[in-house]
Structure formats: C-alpha cells, structure tokens
XYZ file of C-alpha atoms in Angstrom:
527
model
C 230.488 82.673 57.026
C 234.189 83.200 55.803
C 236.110 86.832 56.415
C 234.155 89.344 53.870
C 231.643 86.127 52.250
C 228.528 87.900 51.605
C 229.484 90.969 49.951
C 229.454 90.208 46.662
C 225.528 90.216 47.121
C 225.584 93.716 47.511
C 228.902 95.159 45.702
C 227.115 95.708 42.650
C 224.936 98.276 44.558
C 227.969 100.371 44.925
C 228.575 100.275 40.890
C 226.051 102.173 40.378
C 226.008 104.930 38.810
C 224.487 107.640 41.317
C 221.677 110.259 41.036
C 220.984 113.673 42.260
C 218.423 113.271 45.210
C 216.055 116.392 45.791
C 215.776 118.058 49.002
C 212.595 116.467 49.406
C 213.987 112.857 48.802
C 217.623 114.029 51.318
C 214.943 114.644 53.730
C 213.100 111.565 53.841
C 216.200 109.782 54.357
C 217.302 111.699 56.959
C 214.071 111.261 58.873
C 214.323 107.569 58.125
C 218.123 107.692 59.627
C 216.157 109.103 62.641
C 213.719 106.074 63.202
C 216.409 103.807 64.651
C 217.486 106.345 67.450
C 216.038 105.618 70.791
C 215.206 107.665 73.586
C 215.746 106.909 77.102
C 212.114 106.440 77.714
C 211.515 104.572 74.292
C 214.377 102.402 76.293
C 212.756 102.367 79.757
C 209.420 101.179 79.070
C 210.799 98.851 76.229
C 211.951 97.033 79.424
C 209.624 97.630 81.867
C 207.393 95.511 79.185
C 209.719 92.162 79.934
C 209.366 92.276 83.856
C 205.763 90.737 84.124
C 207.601 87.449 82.461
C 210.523 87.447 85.170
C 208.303 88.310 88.186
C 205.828 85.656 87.533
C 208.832 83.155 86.186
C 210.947 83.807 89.250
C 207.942 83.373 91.879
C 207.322 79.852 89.739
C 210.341 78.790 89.171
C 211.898 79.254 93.215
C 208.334 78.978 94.854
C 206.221 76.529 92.575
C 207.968 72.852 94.005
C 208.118 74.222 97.091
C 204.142 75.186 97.414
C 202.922 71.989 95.742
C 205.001 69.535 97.812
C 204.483 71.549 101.251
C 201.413 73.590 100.708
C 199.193 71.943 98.551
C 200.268 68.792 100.061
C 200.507 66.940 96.583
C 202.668 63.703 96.395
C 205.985 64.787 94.827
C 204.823 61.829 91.237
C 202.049 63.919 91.128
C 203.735 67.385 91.895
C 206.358 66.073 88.412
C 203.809 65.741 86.454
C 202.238 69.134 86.636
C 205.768 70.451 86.772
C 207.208 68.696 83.891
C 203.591 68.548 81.486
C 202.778 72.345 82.101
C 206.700 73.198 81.015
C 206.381 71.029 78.222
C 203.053 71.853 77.079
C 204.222 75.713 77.461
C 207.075 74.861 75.219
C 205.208 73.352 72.594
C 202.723 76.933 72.472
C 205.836 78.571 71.589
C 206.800 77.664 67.952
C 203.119 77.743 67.463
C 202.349 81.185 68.592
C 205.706 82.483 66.833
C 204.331 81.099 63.881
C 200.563 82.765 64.637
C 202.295 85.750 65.141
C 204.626 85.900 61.910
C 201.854 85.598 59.685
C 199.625 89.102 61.948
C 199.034 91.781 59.432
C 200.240 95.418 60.663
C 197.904 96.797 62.672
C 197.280 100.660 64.110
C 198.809 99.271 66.939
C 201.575 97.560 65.471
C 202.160 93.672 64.803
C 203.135 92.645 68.319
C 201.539 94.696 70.427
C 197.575 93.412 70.038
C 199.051 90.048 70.992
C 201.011 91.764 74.156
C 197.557 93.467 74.882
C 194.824 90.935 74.505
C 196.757 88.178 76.758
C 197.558 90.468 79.037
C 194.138 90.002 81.738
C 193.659 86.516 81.311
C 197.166 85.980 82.247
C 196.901 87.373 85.049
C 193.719 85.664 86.108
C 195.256 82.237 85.569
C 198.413 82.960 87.301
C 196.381 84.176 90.434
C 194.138 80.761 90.404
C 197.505 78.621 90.061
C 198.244 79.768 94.085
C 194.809 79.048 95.113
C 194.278 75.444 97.316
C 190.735 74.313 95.992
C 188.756 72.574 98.666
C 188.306 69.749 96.252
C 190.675 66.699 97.836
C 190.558 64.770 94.601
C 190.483 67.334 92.116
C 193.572 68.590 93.547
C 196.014 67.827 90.157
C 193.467 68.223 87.464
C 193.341 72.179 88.764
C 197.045 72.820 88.948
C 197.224 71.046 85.828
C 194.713 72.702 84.246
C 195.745 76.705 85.245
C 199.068 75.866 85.067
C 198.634 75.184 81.438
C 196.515 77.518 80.537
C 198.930 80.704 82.090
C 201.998 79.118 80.298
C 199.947 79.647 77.070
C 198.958 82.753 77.679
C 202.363 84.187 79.141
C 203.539 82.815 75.789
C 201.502 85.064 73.938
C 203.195 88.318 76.075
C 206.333 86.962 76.334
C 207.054 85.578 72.218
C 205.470 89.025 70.325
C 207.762 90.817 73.466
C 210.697 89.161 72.781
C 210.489 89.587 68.831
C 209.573 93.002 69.393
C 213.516 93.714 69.594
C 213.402 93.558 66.174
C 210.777 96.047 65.537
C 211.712 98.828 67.801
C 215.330 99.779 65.851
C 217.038 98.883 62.893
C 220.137 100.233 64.438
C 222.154 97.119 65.916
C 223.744 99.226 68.590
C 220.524 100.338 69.401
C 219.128 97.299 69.651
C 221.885 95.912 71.848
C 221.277 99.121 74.141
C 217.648 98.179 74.949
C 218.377 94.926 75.812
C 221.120 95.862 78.231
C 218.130 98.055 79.753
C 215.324 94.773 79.446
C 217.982 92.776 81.457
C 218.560 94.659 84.016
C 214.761 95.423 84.535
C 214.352 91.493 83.749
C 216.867 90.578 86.498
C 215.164 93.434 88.856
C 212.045 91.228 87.682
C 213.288 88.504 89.181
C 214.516 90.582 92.291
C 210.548 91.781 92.648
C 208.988 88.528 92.194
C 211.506 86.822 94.545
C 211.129 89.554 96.941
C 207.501 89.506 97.238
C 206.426 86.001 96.893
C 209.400 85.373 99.170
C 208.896 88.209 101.901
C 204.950 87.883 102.102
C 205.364 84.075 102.016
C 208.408 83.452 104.302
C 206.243 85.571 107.073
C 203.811 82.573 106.958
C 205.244 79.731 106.824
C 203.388 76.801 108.307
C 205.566 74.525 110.616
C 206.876 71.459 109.763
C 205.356 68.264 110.694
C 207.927 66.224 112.613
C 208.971 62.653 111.206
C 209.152 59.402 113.516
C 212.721 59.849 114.140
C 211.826 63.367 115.604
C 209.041 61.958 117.356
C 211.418 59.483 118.943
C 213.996 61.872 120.048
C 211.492 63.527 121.748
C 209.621 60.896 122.644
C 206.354 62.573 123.892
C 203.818 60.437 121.850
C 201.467 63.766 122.386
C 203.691 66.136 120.920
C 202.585 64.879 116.742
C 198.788 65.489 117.642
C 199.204 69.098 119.036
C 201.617 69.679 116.317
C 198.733 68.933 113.881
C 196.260 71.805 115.242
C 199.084 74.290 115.242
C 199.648 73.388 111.709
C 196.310 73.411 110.474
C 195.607 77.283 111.591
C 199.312 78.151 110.173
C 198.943 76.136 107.378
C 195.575 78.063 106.451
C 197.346 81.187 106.896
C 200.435 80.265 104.573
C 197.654 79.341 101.729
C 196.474 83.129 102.419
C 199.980 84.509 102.545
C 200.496 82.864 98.817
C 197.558 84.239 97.497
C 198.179 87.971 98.852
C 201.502 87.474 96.925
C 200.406 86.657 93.795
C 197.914 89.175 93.577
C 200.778 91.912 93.823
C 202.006 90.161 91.159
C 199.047 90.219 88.826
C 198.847 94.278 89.570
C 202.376 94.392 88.495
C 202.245 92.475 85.766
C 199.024 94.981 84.353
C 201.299 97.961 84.957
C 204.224 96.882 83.425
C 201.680 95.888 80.406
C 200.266 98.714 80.176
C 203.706 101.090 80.590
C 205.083 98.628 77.082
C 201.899 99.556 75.626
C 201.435 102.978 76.173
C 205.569 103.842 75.619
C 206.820 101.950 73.289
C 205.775 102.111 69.114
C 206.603 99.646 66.610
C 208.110 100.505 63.244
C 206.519 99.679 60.811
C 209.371 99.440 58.246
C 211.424 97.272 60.283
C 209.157 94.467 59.707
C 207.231 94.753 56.837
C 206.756 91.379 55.060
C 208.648 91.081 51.696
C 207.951 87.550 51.200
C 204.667 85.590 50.884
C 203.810 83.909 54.415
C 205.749 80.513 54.791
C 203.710 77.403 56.582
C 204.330 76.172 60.003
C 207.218 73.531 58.934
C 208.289 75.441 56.581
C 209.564 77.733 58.964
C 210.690 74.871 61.355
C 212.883 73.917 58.771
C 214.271 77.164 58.038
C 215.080 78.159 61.964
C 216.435 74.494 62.393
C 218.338 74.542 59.126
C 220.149 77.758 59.668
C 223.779 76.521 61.394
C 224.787 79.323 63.510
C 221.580 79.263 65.008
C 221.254 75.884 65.967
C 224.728 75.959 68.076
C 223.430 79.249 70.230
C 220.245 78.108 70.787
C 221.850 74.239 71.870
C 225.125 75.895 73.399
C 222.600 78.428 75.868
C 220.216 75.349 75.846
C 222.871 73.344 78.144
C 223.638 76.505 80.466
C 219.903 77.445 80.828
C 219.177 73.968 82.035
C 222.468 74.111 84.523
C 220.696 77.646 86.202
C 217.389 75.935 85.944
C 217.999 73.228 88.436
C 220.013 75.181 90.465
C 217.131 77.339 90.439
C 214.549 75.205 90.792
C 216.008 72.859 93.865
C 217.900 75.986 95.852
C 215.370 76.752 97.798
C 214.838 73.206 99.093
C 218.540 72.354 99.363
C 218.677 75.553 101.360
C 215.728 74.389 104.067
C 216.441 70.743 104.273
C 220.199 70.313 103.225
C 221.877 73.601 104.732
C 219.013 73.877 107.098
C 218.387 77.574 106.661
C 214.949 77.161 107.187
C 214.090 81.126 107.984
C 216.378 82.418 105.816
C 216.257 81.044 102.286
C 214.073 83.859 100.855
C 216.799 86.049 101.952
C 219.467 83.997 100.516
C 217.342 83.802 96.997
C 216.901 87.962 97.236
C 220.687 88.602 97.601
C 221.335 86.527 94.412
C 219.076 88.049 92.777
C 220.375 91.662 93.749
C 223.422 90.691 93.021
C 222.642 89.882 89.077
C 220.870 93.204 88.773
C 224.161 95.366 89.947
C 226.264 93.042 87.544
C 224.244 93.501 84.330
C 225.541 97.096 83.433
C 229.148 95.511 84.186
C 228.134 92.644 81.567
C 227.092 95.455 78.853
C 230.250 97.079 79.066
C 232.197 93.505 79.179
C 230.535 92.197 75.876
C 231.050 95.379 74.271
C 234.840 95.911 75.142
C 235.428 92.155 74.774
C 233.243 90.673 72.991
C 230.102 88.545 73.462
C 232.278 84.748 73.285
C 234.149 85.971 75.299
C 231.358 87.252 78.180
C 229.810 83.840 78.008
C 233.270 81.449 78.843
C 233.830 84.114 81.862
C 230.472 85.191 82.690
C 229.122 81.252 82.534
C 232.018 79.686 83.989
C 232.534 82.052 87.370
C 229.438 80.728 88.902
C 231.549 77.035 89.004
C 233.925 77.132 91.852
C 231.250 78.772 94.037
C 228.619 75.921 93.183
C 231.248 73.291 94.050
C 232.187 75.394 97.406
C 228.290 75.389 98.507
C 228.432 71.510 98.647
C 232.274 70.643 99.731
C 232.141 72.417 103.299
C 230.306 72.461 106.045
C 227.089 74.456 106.159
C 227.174 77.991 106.949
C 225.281 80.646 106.449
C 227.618 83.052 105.618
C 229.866 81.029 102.920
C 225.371 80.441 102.000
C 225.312 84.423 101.066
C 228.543 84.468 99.671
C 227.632 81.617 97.208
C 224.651 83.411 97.175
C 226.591 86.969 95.396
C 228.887 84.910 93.375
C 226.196 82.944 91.810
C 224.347 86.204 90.731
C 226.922 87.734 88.698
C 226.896 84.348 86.801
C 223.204 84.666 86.502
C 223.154 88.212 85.040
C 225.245 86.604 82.352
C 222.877 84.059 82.011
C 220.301 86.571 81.363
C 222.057 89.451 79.417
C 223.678 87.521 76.757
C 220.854 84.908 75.042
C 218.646 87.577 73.945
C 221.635 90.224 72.946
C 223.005 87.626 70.710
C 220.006 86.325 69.079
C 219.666 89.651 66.759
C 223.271 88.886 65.406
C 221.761 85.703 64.271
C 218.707 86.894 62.898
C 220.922 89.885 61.493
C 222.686 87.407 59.957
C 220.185 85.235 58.676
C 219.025 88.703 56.836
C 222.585 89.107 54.768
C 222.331 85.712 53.822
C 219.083 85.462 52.630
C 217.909 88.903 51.752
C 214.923 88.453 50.045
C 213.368 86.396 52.957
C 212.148 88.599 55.776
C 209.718 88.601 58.623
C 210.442 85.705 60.178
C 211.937 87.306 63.576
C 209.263 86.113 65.784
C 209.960 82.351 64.244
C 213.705 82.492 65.351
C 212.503 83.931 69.005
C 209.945 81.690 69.406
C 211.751 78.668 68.929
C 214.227 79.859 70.884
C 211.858 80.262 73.729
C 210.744 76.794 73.274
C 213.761 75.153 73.762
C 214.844 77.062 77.360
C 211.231 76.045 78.463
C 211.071 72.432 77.379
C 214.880 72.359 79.191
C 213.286 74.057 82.038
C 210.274 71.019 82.193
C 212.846 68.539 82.043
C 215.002 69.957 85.325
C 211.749 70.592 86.980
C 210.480 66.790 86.364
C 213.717 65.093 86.950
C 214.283 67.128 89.717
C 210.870 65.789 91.886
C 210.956 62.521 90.600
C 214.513 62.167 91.979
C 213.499 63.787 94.500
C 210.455 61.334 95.236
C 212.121 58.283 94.161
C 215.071 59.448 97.270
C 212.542 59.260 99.906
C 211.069 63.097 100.542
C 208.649 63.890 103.220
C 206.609 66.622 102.724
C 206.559 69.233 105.244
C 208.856 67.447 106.848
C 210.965 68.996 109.252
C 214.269 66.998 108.028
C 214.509 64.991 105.424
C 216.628 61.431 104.911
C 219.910 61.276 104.293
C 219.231 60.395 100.354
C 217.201 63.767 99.906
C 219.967 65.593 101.071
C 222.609 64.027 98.344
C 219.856 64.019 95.592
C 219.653 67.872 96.609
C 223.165 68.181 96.893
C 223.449 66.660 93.237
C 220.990 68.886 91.231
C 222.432 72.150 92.557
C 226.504 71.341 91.913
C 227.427 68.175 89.649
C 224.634 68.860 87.445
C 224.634 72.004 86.893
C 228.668 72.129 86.221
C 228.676 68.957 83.802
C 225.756 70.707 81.690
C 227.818 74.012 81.891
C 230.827 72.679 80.441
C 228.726 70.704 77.660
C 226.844 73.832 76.942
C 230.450 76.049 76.540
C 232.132 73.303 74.696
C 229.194 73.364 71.837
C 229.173 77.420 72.287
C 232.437 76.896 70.953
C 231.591 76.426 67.206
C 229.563 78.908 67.351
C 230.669 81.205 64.591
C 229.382 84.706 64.839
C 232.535 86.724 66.454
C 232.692 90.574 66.220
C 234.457 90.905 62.729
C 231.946 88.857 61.444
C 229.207 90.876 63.358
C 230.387 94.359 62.068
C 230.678 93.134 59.167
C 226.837 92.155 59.076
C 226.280 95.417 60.478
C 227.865 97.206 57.561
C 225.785 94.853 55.010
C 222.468 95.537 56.354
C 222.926 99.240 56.717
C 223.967 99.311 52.980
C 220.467 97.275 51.866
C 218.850 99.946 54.093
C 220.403 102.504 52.173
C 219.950 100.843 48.946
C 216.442 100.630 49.279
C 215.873 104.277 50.742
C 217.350 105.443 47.805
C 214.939 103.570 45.478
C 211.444 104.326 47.362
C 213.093 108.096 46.911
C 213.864 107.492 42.813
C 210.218 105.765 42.853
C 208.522 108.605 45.017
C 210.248 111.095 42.360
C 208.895 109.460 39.844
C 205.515 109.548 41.053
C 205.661 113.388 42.035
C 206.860 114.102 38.249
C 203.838 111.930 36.852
C-alpha cells in the first residue's frame, strides 16, 4: 500500500458534522478506551497459555529422531515416515481447524477458549503414549504413527484458537505487541523447560551404545559384543522408563499452563464479533492466499523456519556422533535455549527502536558465521557452547518476530477491507500450517538422508558419510534457506510508516463506530 493509500476510506468520517455526546454516552467510550489496556497478569498468563506448545514441541522436535532411531529401535525409512506423515498430516489439521474455529459462535467463555479447554486432556494423553515402547515387535510404526497423529491434531486445536487469541485479548496494537514480547519469552523458556527436562531426566539414562564391527575389531575380543548386549538390555529398559517419567512432567505442565490461560485471561468480545456472514473453507483459502503482503511473510519466515528446523532437528545427533559429545549434548541444547530466553527482551526493544525489517536481516542473519564455525574447525567443546549462545540469540529472533508481525498483516488486511472481519484465526492458522508442513519436510529429508548415508542405530560411531550428511543439514542448509528466506522478506511491504499509519486507521473506525452504537443507544433511551 502506497504512503497515505487507504485514507480516503475513512476521510469522510472526519466531515462530519459532530454531535453533543451525553455523559452517559462519554462514559461508555471511555470504558471502551479501557478494554484494550492490559495488566501485567492479563499479560503473564496470556503467555503462560503458549508454553504447553513449546515444551512438548521442543522435547519432539530435539528428542523425537533421536528416541525412534536409538530407543525404539525403528529403521531410520520407517522412523521418516512417521516423522515426515505426522508433520504433514498436523499441517493439513491446521487450515481446517482455523476454519472450524472462525465460524464458533461467542460463547460465555469466549470464542477460543472452549477449543483451548476441551483439547486440552486428550492432548496430553496422546503425547504421553507417543514415549511409550509397546511390546508389540510388529506393531511398532502403526502406534507411533497412530499417537503421533492424533497429538498433532489435538495440539492444533490449543495451539491455532491460542495463537488467534492475540487478536481477541486487545485492540490496542501496542498492546498487542507487548503480550507477545511476554508469550516469547515464556515460549522460548518453553523450550528451555521441555529441553531441560526431557533432556536432564533422559540424558541420566542413556542406554550404551552397541559397538559396530570396526569397534569390535579394534578391540578384538569376539566376547566383548555379547556382554555388551545384556548390559544394554537392562539400560536400555531403564532409558524407555527415563522417557516416560519425562513426558509425564510434561503432560502436568502442559494442564497447568492450560488451566493458568483459562482461568487469567478473558476474551473481548468486541474485538471479534463477526460483521460478515461466515465464508466457506476455500473461500477463505483464497482470501489468506490472495492477500500479497501476507503471502511474502508467511514464505519469507517459511524459508528461515525450515533453516532452524533442521538445525534443530539433526543437532542433537551431529552433536553425539559428529562432535562426539556424547554426555553432553543435553547441556549444549539447554544453553541455547537459555540463551534465546535472555535475548528476547533485547529483541522487543530492537524491533521497537528499529524496526521489525530491520530485527529480522540482523536477528536472522547473526546465527550464520557461528553455524559455518561449528563445522570448519576441529571439534571442541567449548567453541560447541559458544556456537551453542550465539545460535540462541538468533533463535529468539526466530521466535519473537513471526507472531509480532502477523497482527500488522491482519491489521492491515482490516483497513483494506473493512467490512470483512473475523477471519483472524484463518490468517493464523494457515500460517501455522506452513511452519509445520516445512518442519515435516526437514524432519523427513533429514532421516532419509540420513538412512540412505549409512546410519547405525545405537551405534557408538557412525561412518564417515553420516558425519558429512550431519555436517550438511546443520550449516549449508540451513544458511542457503536463510538467505532465500531474507531475500523474499525483502518485498515484504509493511514498514513502520506504513504500520502507524494502519494504526491510526483502525483506531479512527473504532472511534467511528463507538460514536454510532452511542447516537443509536441515545436513540433508544429517548424512545
């Protein structure tokens, strides 16, 4: 949208010629004024509501390869499949539930929150069966499969209706951007929590590795692979346990987090009441995909998610096998989480002195020397942690600035089609989808290269091929899909003169329409 395009739409509110409002009718305007102010603990428990989605994502997304390939004992085509089908059948749910969810009536509890509510325990019951080694041999897949599925779906219906819920909370835009500077930094201490105790509890158990031929050979003691398998089968039994410990924490946390959103936080009811007749489910696919600025956020971040998703996904491998940091990669995973929680206040102020184009080419790009570092010297542990803090303050900018930006586009969408409205969870939603189905990809490319390269499971090195293929999906990748995602982030055409300027609009449709439920409630009081 050109400097100052979109005001003619509402200059000839300003003609007008203005009434006297009654105290009665100053008052109710006043009061709705009030409704987009936020407390701190409107704030607080706003975010507390989006850790269950990082703690659970963060134990999947570092943990999940890991425990299928080594734990379950799956063979990596198989381990893919899960991978790659449960990510893309979870990003299919998405559009679909933010289209279920766009057409909910208001309820005493608000639009989002029966969704938020309702999904909440079976969740949690599918996310605790996913860590859980049936005795079944053959039936192995099918179950992963199966409860894999079935908690993506499920964690869509929390994580969509939370996600649109930005929307609903404020119609103040700085207010809006404030609670999301407090969801990411409890997201990113989500992710801190997860990693932490699926990493701690785990890393405490885990089974020993089951020497290859070449290790056999070195030692050669023909005895030493038969005692090795007793040893393994009591520790192995007791990493299984370790897992399931973990993600029962995790279920508990995700209920109280659940239960602190819905108990603290109260939608508004005028913020999203539907002005327009409900749309169908292409309908609004065509509108989201149709609307430009849109499009090149949701494709630039699209690129950049799927650079932090591989790194994420194959870190904690390329830290065992490739590094060898066998005892140590939780620890390395914790500090870089830790280090994108203390960054995310630094990102808030950063956006909002420079600008939020400008936070993603700096906050995006510094992760990029470090990622080429981690692969161009010689292993060490302590260039590992280093790596390890650098790469966090990337990720906090990772996190923070998707979800502030996506109100400016729905914000804009509103000045530009201002008799359409309700369709926030449609724009999240689809938005969602995207990340995830990028997320499937990395996660299915990443084992089937892995696979095709020659890994061993549980093995206690792995061939020279695994190593490169590792090396590969946690530098080149990543970097190439960085730069692709930046270069299309750079038509993206929402800057902060264009953003105030939004601002202003909607605030003066706010106003305009105060001021006629006032005439109209005058009216009625003098019938």
């Amino acid at each position: 949208m050109a400097k100052g395009e979109g005001a003619e739409q509402y200059a000839a509110a300003s003609l007008l010629p203005t009434k006297p409002i009654s105290q009665d009718g100053i008052k109710i305007a006043k009061r709705r004024d009030n409704t987009g102010r936020l407390s701190m603990c409107s704030k607080l428990c706003y975010a507390i509501g989006g850790a269950p989605y990082q703690i659970t994502g963060s134990a999947l997304g570092f943990f999940l390869q890991i425990y299928l390939l080594d734990v379950a004992q799956l063979d990596p085509l198989h381990a893919s499949i899960i991978l790659f089908v449960g990510r893309a059948w979870d990003a299919v749910t998405d559009p679909t539930v933010g289209f279920l969810v766009s057409r909910s009536r208001w309820t005493r509890c608000g639009r989002m929150m029966p969704w938020i509510l309702i999904s909440t325990p079976f969740a949690v019951l599918t996310y605790f069966l996913i860590w859980y080694v049936p005795p079944v041999e053959q039936g192995k897949v099918l179950w992963y499969l199966v409860f894999y599925c079935l908690f993506q779906s499920l964690q869509t219906c929390f994580h969509v209706p939370y996600s649109a819920l930005t929307m609903f909370i404020s119609m103040d835009q700085k207010e809006r951007d404030s609670a999301t500077a407090y969801r990411m930094t409890v997201e990113v201490l989500g992710t801190v929590v997860g990693t932490a105790i699926q990493g701690q509890i785990v890393g405490g158990a885990i089974a020993p590795c089951l020497p290859g031929d070449l290790d056999v050979l070195d030692n050669g003691n023909s005895t030493l692979l038969g005692s090795d398998f007793n040893i393994t089968h009591i520790s192995l039994d007791e990493t299984k346990q370790a897992y399931l410990i973990a993600s029962a924490v995790i279920c508990t946390m995700y209920v109280l987090c659940a239960a602190v959103l819905f108990l603290g936080v109260r939608e508004q009811e005028e913020c999203g009441r539907l002005k327009t007749e409900p749309m169908s489910f292409f309908e609004g696919m065509r509108m989201v995909m149709g609307y430009g600025p849109y499009v090149k956020l949701v494709m630039g971040f699209l690129f950049t998610s799927l650079a932090f998703m591989l790194l994420e996904g194959n870190f904690a491998l390329f830290i065992t096998y490739t590094l060898g940091f066998r005892n140590d990669f939780q620890n390395i995973l914790l500090v870089i989480m830790l280090s994108g929680t203390l960054s995310i206040p630094f990102w808030q102020w950063f956006l909002i002195r420079f600008g939020k184009k400008t936070a993603v080419y700096i906050g995006i790009t510094w992760a990029v020397p470090f990622m080429i570092l981690i692969v161009c010297i010689e292993s060490s542990l302590i260039v590992a942690y280093v790596v390890s803090v650098a790469a966090g303050v990337s990720v906090a900018a990772a996190f923070l600035l998707p979800w502030s930006m996506l109100p400016d586009v729905v914000d804009d969408f509103k000045v530009k089609n201002p008799d359409s409205s309700g369709h926030e969870a449609i724009f999240y939603s689809f938005y969602v989808f995207f990340t995830k189905f990028a997320s499937g990809i990395s996660l299915g490319i990443s084992t089937l290269s892995l696979d095709f390269a020659g890994y061993v499971t549980r093995g206690c090195s792995q061939p020279d091929a695994v190593n490169l293929t590792l090396k590969v999906l946690v530098s080149p990748a990543p970097v190439v899909l960085i730069f692709l995602g930046l270069f299309i982030f750079k038509t993206y055409p929402i800057d902060e003169e264009r953003r105030q300027g939004n601002r202003k609009l909607l605030q003066e449709m706010r106003e305009s329409d105060q001021d006629s439920e006032t005439e109209s409630t005058e009216l009625g009081s003098a019938v």
